[in-house]
Short mmCIF file of C-alpha atoms and ligand atoms in Angstrom, two decimals:
data_model
loop_
_atom_site.label_atom_id
_atom_site.label_comp_id
_atom_site.label_asym_id
_atom_site.label_seq_id
_atom_site.Cartn_x
_atom_site.Cartn_y
_atom_site.Cartn_z
CA MET A 1 125.84 76.35 136.23
CA SER A 2 126.38 78.89 138.72
CA SER A 3 125.58 82.28 136.85
CA PRO A 4 123.20 84.73 138.32
CA ILE A 5 119.70 84.49 138.08
CA PHE A 6 117.76 87.77 137.10
CA LEU A 7 113.96 87.81 137.82
CA ILE A 8 112.28 90.67 135.52
CA GLY A 9 108.54 91.46 135.51
CA ALA A 10 106.06 94.75 136.70
CA ARG A 11 106.00 95.34 140.35
CA GLY A 12 104.01 92.89 142.05
CA CYS A 13 104.65 89.94 140.08
CA GLY A 14 106.74 88.25 142.89
CA LYS A 15 110.34 89.12 141.90
CA THR A 16 111.17 89.40 146.04
CA THR A 17 108.97 86.77 147.20
CA VAL A 18 110.35 84.41 144.50
CA GLY A 19 113.90 85.15 144.50
CA GLU A 20 114.23 84.62 148.44
CA LEU A 21 112.26 81.21 147.77
CA LEU A 22 114.97 80.19 145.14
CA ALA A 23 117.91 81.86 146.87
CA GLN A 24 116.83 79.39 150.00
CA ALA A 25 116.38 76.51 147.94
CA LEU A 26 119.82 76.78 146.16
CA GLY A 27 121.44 78.32 148.60
CA TYR A 28 122.63 81.23 146.86
CA ASP A 29 122.84 85.08 147.63
CA PHE A 30 119.66 86.91 147.37
CA HIS A 31 120.04 90.85 145.94
CA ASP A 32 117.03 93.03 145.40
CA THR A 33 117.77 96.11 142.92
CA ASP A 34 115.92 98.52 144.86
CA HIS A 35 117.06 97.56 147.99
CA TYR A 36 120.88 98.20 147.09
CA LEU A 37 119.87 101.45 146.12
CA GLN A 38 118.71 102.49 148.92
CA GLN A 39 121.33 101.31 151.00
CA VAL A 40 123.86 102.41 149.37
CA SER A 41 121.96 105.56 148.38
CA GLY A 42 120.25 106.07 152.07
CA GLN A 43 117.14 107.18 150.24
CA THR A 44 114.09 105.49 149.20
CA VAL A 45 113.47 105.14 145.19
CA ALA A 46 110.79 107.93 145.68
CA ASP A 47 113.45 110.27 147.39
CA ILE A 48 115.81 109.59 144.63
CA VAL A 49 113.13 110.28 141.74
CA ALA A 50 111.98 113.65 143.76
CA ALA A 51 115.38 115.00 143.80
CA GLU A 52 117.32 113.23 140.32
CA GLY A 53 114.48 112.31 138.14
CA TRP A 54 113.58 109.15 136.68
CA GLU A 55 116.37 109.82 134.48
CA GLY A 56 118.95 110.21 137.31
CA PHE A 57 117.20 106.87 139.53
CA ARG A 58 117.70 104.76 136.06
CA HIS A 59 121.60 105.48 135.58
CA ARG A 60 121.43 104.09 139.36
CA GLU A 61 119.60 101.24 138.40
CA THR A 62 122.16 100.28 135.98
CA GLN A 63 125.11 100.65 138.26
CA ALA A 64 123.02 98.60 141.30
CA LEU A 65 122.56 95.95 138.72
CA MET A 66 126.35 95.43 137.74
CA ALA A 67 127.23 96.01 141.22
CA VAL A 68 124.99 92.85 142.81
CA SER A 69 125.18 90.52 139.81
CA ALA A 70 127.94 87.75 141.21
CA PRO A 71 128.08 84.27 140.72
CA GLU A 72 125.31 82.36 142.78
CA THR A 73 123.24 85.03 142.95
CA ILE A 74 119.66 85.55 142.54
CA VAL A 75 118.84 89.24 141.27
CA ALA A 76 115.38 90.75 141.84
CA THR A 77 115.04 93.91 139.92
CA GLY A 78 113.36 96.80 139.78
CA GLY A 79 110.12 96.38 137.07
CA GLY A 80 111.96 99.14 134.89
CA MET A 81 114.99 97.55 135.03
CA VAL A 82 114.19 96.10 131.30
CA LEU A 83 113.42 99.48 129.32
CA ALA A 84 117.49 100.30 129.49
CA GLU A 85 119.10 98.29 126.34
CA ILE A 86 122.21 98.04 128.69
CA ASN A 87 120.51 96.39 131.22
CA ARG A 88 118.95 94.12 128.75
CA ARG A 89 122.29 92.88 127.45
CA PHE A 90 124.14 92.84 130.66
CA MET A 91 121.47 90.40 132.00
CA GLN A 92 121.28 88.20 129.08
CA GLU A 93 124.73 87.72 128.56
CA ARG A 94 125.49 87.19 132.11
CA GLY A 95 123.11 85.12 132.97
CA SER A 96 119.80 83.47 133.32
CA VAL A 97 116.62 86.05 132.61
CA ILE A 98 113.68 84.58 134.01
CA TRP A 99 110.18 86.84 133.21
CA LEU A 100 107.72 86.10 136.02
CA GLN A 101 104.15 86.51 133.75
CA ALA A 102 100.72 88.43 135.16
CA SER A 103 97.85 89.88 134.38
CA ALA A 104 97.49 93.27 134.93
CA SER A 105 94.52 92.55 137.14
CA VAL A 106 96.68 89.89 139.44
CA LEU A 107 99.29 92.35 139.82
CA ALA A 108 96.92 95.10 140.51
CA SER A 109 94.94 93.25 143.36
CA ARG A 110 98.12 92.10 145.06
CA LEU A 111 99.31 95.66 144.79
CA SER A 112 96.04 97.39 146.58
CA ALA A 113 96.03 94.88 149.26
CA TYR A 114 99.58 94.98 149.93
CA PRO A 115 100.43 98.60 149.91
CA GLN A 116 103.66 98.66 151.51
CA SER A 117 105.37 96.38 149.23
CA SER A 118 105.03 98.82 146.51
CA GLN A 119 107.85 101.00 147.00
CA ARG A 120 107.69 103.13 144.11
CA PRO A 121 105.44 106.29 143.42
CA THR A 122 102.96 105.45 140.89
CA LEU A 123 104.08 106.27 137.28
CA THR A 124 100.94 107.64 136.58
CA GLY A 125 98.98 109.04 139.53
CA ARG A 126 95.97 106.92 137.64
CA PRO A 127 94.01 104.11 139.54
CA ILE A 128 96.34 100.83 139.91
CA THR A 129 94.59 98.72 137.69
CA GLU A 130 94.51 101.28 134.56
CA GLU A 131 98.73 101.75 135.87
CA MET A 132 99.43 98.15 135.48
CA THR A 133 97.54 97.57 132.14
CA GLU A 134 99.33 100.82 130.48
CA VAL A 135 102.79 99.70 132.05
CA LEU A 136 102.35 96.12 130.69
CA HIS A 137 101.69 97.36 127.55
CA GLN A 138 104.83 99.58 126.97
CA ARG A 139 107.22 96.73 128.49
CA GLU A 140 105.31 93.25 128.02
CA ALA A 141 107.20 93.23 124.72
CA LEU A 142 110.76 94.05 126.44
CA TYR A 143 110.52 91.09 129.20
CA GLN A 144 109.50 88.71 126.72
CA GLN A 145 112.30 89.54 124.54
CA THR A 146 114.66 89.99 127.45
CA ALA A 147 113.85 86.41 129.14
CA HIS A 148 115.39 83.18 128.62
CA HIS A 149 112.61 81.62 130.41
CA ILE A 150 108.88 83.03 130.81
CA ILE A 151 107.33 81.56 133.98
CA ASN A 152 103.85 81.95 134.75
CA ALA A 153 103.81 83.74 138.07
CA MET A 154 99.82 83.64 139.09
CA GLN A 155 100.21 80.10 140.66
CA PRO A 156 101.37 79.89 144.62
CA PRO A 157 105.21 81.72 145.47
CA GLU A 158 106.67 77.64 145.72
CA GLN A 159 105.84 76.56 142.38
CA VAL A 160 106.83 79.84 141.00
CA ALA A 161 110.13 78.68 142.36
CA ALA A 162 110.00 75.08 141.52
CA GLN A 163 109.19 76.14 137.54
CA ILE A 164 112.51 77.87 137.64
CA LEU A 165 114.73 75.31 139.32
CA ASP A 166 112.83 72.77 136.26
CA ALA A 167 113.61 75.43 133.49
CA LEU A 168 116.91 75.89 134.64
CA SER A 169 117.02 72.37 135.01
CA LEU A 170 118.79 73.28 138.58
CA ALA A 171 118.21 70.96 141.91
CA ARG A 172 117.83 72.20 145.35
CA ALA A 173 120.61 72.67 147.32
P1 ADP B 1 108.20 92.28 143.49
O1 ADP B 1 109.22 92.34 144.13
O2 ADP B 1 108.05 91.37 141.95
O3 ADP B 1 107.57 94.02 143.18
P2 ADP B 1 106.63 90.71 146.03
O4 ADP B 1 107.46 89.32 145.52
O5 ADP B 1 107.03 92.35 146.16
O6 ADP B 1 106.86 91.32 144.25
O7 ADP B 1 105.21 90.70 145.41
C1 ADP B 1 104.23 91.44 145.72
C2 ADP B 1 103.25 90.90 146.83
O8 ADP B 1 102.13 89.94 146.04
C3 ADP B 1 103.52 90.82 147.86
O9 ADP B 1 102.93 91.18 148.86
C4 ADP B 1 103.32 88.90 148.02
O10 ADP B 1 103.33 88.69 149.02
C5 ADP B 1 102.87 88.79 147.13
N1 ADP B 1 103.03 87.80 146.27
C6 ADP B 1 104.17 87.72 145.74
N2 ADP B 1 104.10 86.18 144.86
C7 ADP B 1 102.90 85.94 144.72
C8 ADP B 1 102.16 84.56 144.11
N3 ADP B 1 103.12 83.91 143.69
N4 ADP B 1 100.68 84.65 144.65
C9 ADP B 1 100.17 85.31 145.41
N5 ADP B 1 100.71 86.68 145.99
C10 ADP B 1 101.79 86.79 145.94
MG1 MG B 2 110.71 93.51 144.67
#
């Protein structure tokens, strides 16, 4: 099987970290939709949101998803990728969708320990744990319904990657 592997989940769940490990293990390409968007637009996510609003950002995000999806590719998606039905359907039909599941408190502690890894403006302007609780509340059902496999992302990144390989019956390259 060489169809793309899509990693979904909230900011901080490890999509970039685990995605890079998986790409290495499988000899696949790695793409991050947020990084791709920044490269093609020359703007950060925050810049795009400031100029075009979240709606403009979401539209560009769909284009980025479609542009980077290819065989033998790991795609780390933005936390809100599942909000649009077109994105959910595209990922489900094109490849394997993996939800990296973690609790709001784990996500919040990762994001406050490494604020530079959170490239997005906060969604609510509220304290990070509260925000993650609210974001998960809004999105958990979408992550769950979109995922082909749900993986516990609150273990070391190497173990998360190994469980994904198991779930997909893929061996290391
Ligand atoms: P995402 O791309 O989903 O937003 P990242 O891969 O950027 O998440 O990870 C966010 C932060 O959490 C980084 O500082 C990263 O080192 C850390 N991290 C990611 N996965 C794990 C993990 N399984 N265990 C502990 N820390 C992790
Ligand atoms: Mg990321």
